[in-house]
PDB file of C-alpha atoms in Angstrom:
ATOM      1  CA  UNK A   8       0.296   0.157   0.238  1.00 85.00           C
ATOM      2  CA  UNK A   9       1.481   3.485  -0.733  1.00 94.00           C
ATOM      3  CA  UNK A  10       0.424   7.092   0.253  1.00 97.00           C
ATOM      4  CA  UNK A  11       0.150  10.518  -0.808  1.00 98.00           C
ATOM      5  CA  UNK A  12       2.791  13.041   1.041  1.00 98.00           C
ATOM      6  CA  UNK A  13       0.424  15.511   2.950  1.00 97.00           C
ATOM      7  CA  UNK A  14       2.987  18.223   2.874  1.00 98.00           C
ATOM      8  CA  UNK A  15       4.052  18.141  -0.905  1.00 98.00           C
ATOM      9  CA  UNK A  16       1.630  15.825  -2.512  1.00 97.00           C
ATOM     10  CA  UNK A  17       4.665  13.506  -3.463  1.00 98.00           C
ATOM     11  CA  UNK A  18       2.681  10.203  -4.842  1.00 98.00           C
ATOM     12  CA  UNK A  19       3.161   6.667  -4.461  1.00 98.00           C
ATOM     13  CA  UNK A  20       5.082   6.468  -0.891  1.00 98.00           C
ATOM     14  CA  UNK A  21       5.508   3.430   0.106  1.00 98.00           C
ATOM     15  CA  UNK A  22       5.696   2.869   4.081  1.00 97.00           C
ATOM     16  CA  UNK A  23       8.902   2.509   6.176  1.00 98.00           C
ATOM     17  CA  UNK A  24       7.367   0.211   8.267  1.00 97.00           C
ATOM     18  CA  UNK A  25       3.844  -1.530   8.618  1.00 96.00           C
ATOM     19  CA  UNK A  26       1.843  -3.209  11.290  1.00 96.00           C
ATOM     20  CA  UNK A  27      -1.294  -5.240  11.332  1.00 93.00           C
ATOM     21  CA  UNK A  28      -3.622  -7.008  13.746  1.00 92.00           C
ATOM     22  CA  UNK A  29      -7.285  -7.932  13.475  1.00 91.00           C
ATOM     23  CA  UNK A  30      -8.984  -4.493  12.946  1.00 93.00           C
ATOM     24  CA  UNK A  31      -6.036  -1.905  12.047  1.00 95.00           C
ATOM     25  CA  UNK A  32      -3.052  -1.556   9.528  1.00 95.00           C
ATOM     26  CA  UNK A  33      -0.527   0.977  10.811  1.00 96.00           C
ATOM     27  CA  UNK A  34       2.068   2.446   8.622  1.00 97.00           C
ATOM     28  CA  UNK A  35       4.820   4.707   8.844  1.00 98.00           C
ATOM     29  CA  UNK A  36       5.879   6.953   6.137  1.00 98.00           C
ATOM     30  CA  UNK A  37       8.623   9.346   5.147  1.00 98.00           C
ATOM     31  CA  UNK A  38       8.690  11.313   2.013  1.00 98.00           C
ATOM     32  CA  UNK A  39      11.343  10.796  -0.228  1.00 98.00           C
ATOM     33  CA  UNK A  40      11.130  14.119  -1.438  1.00 97.00           C
ATOM     34  CA  UNK A  41      10.802  16.526   1.619  1.00 98.00           C
ATOM     35  CA  UNK A  42      11.583  13.931   4.426  1.00 98.00           C
ATOM     36  CA  UNK A  43       8.229  14.841   5.871  1.00 98.00           C
ATOM     37  CA  UNK A  44       7.144  11.809   8.111  1.00 98.00           C
ATOM     38  CA  UNK A  45       3.115  10.837   9.071  1.00 98.00           C
ATOM     39  CA  UNK A  46       1.565   7.770  10.243  1.00 98.00           C
ATOM     40  CA  UNK A  47      -1.761   6.105   8.965  1.00 97.00           C
ATOM     41  CA  UNK A  48      -4.019   3.860  10.704  1.00 96.00           C
ATOM     42  CA  UNK A  49      -6.486   1.929   8.174  1.00 94.00           C
ATOM     43  CA  UNK A  50      -9.429  -0.537   9.272  1.00 94.00           C
ATOM     44  CA  UNK A  51      -9.008  -3.936   7.504  1.00 90.00           C
ATOM     45  CA  UNK A  52     -12.675  -3.851   6.820  1.00 89.00           C
ATOM     46  CA  UNK A  53     -11.907  -1.118   4.235  1.00 87.00           C
ATOM     47  CA  UNK A  54      -8.781  -2.562   2.910  1.00 80.00           C
ATOM     48  CA  UNK A  55      -9.265  -6.009   3.673  1.00 75.00           C
ATOM     49  CA  UNK A  56      -6.618  -7.183   0.560  1.00 72.00           C
ATOM     50  CA  UNK A  57      -3.974  -5.522   2.322  1.00 63.00           C
TER      51      UNK A  57
END
């Protein structure tokens, strides 16, 4: 799963780390373009194939 940097809008940023449990997918990102770091929490029911 990739994301878009909320700071500079760089697309297709891959997570540095990712952790899943029965309910959530937690991903930590760092943009290779601007260096901005962020974390996402996604519900597994919304992203079942991830």
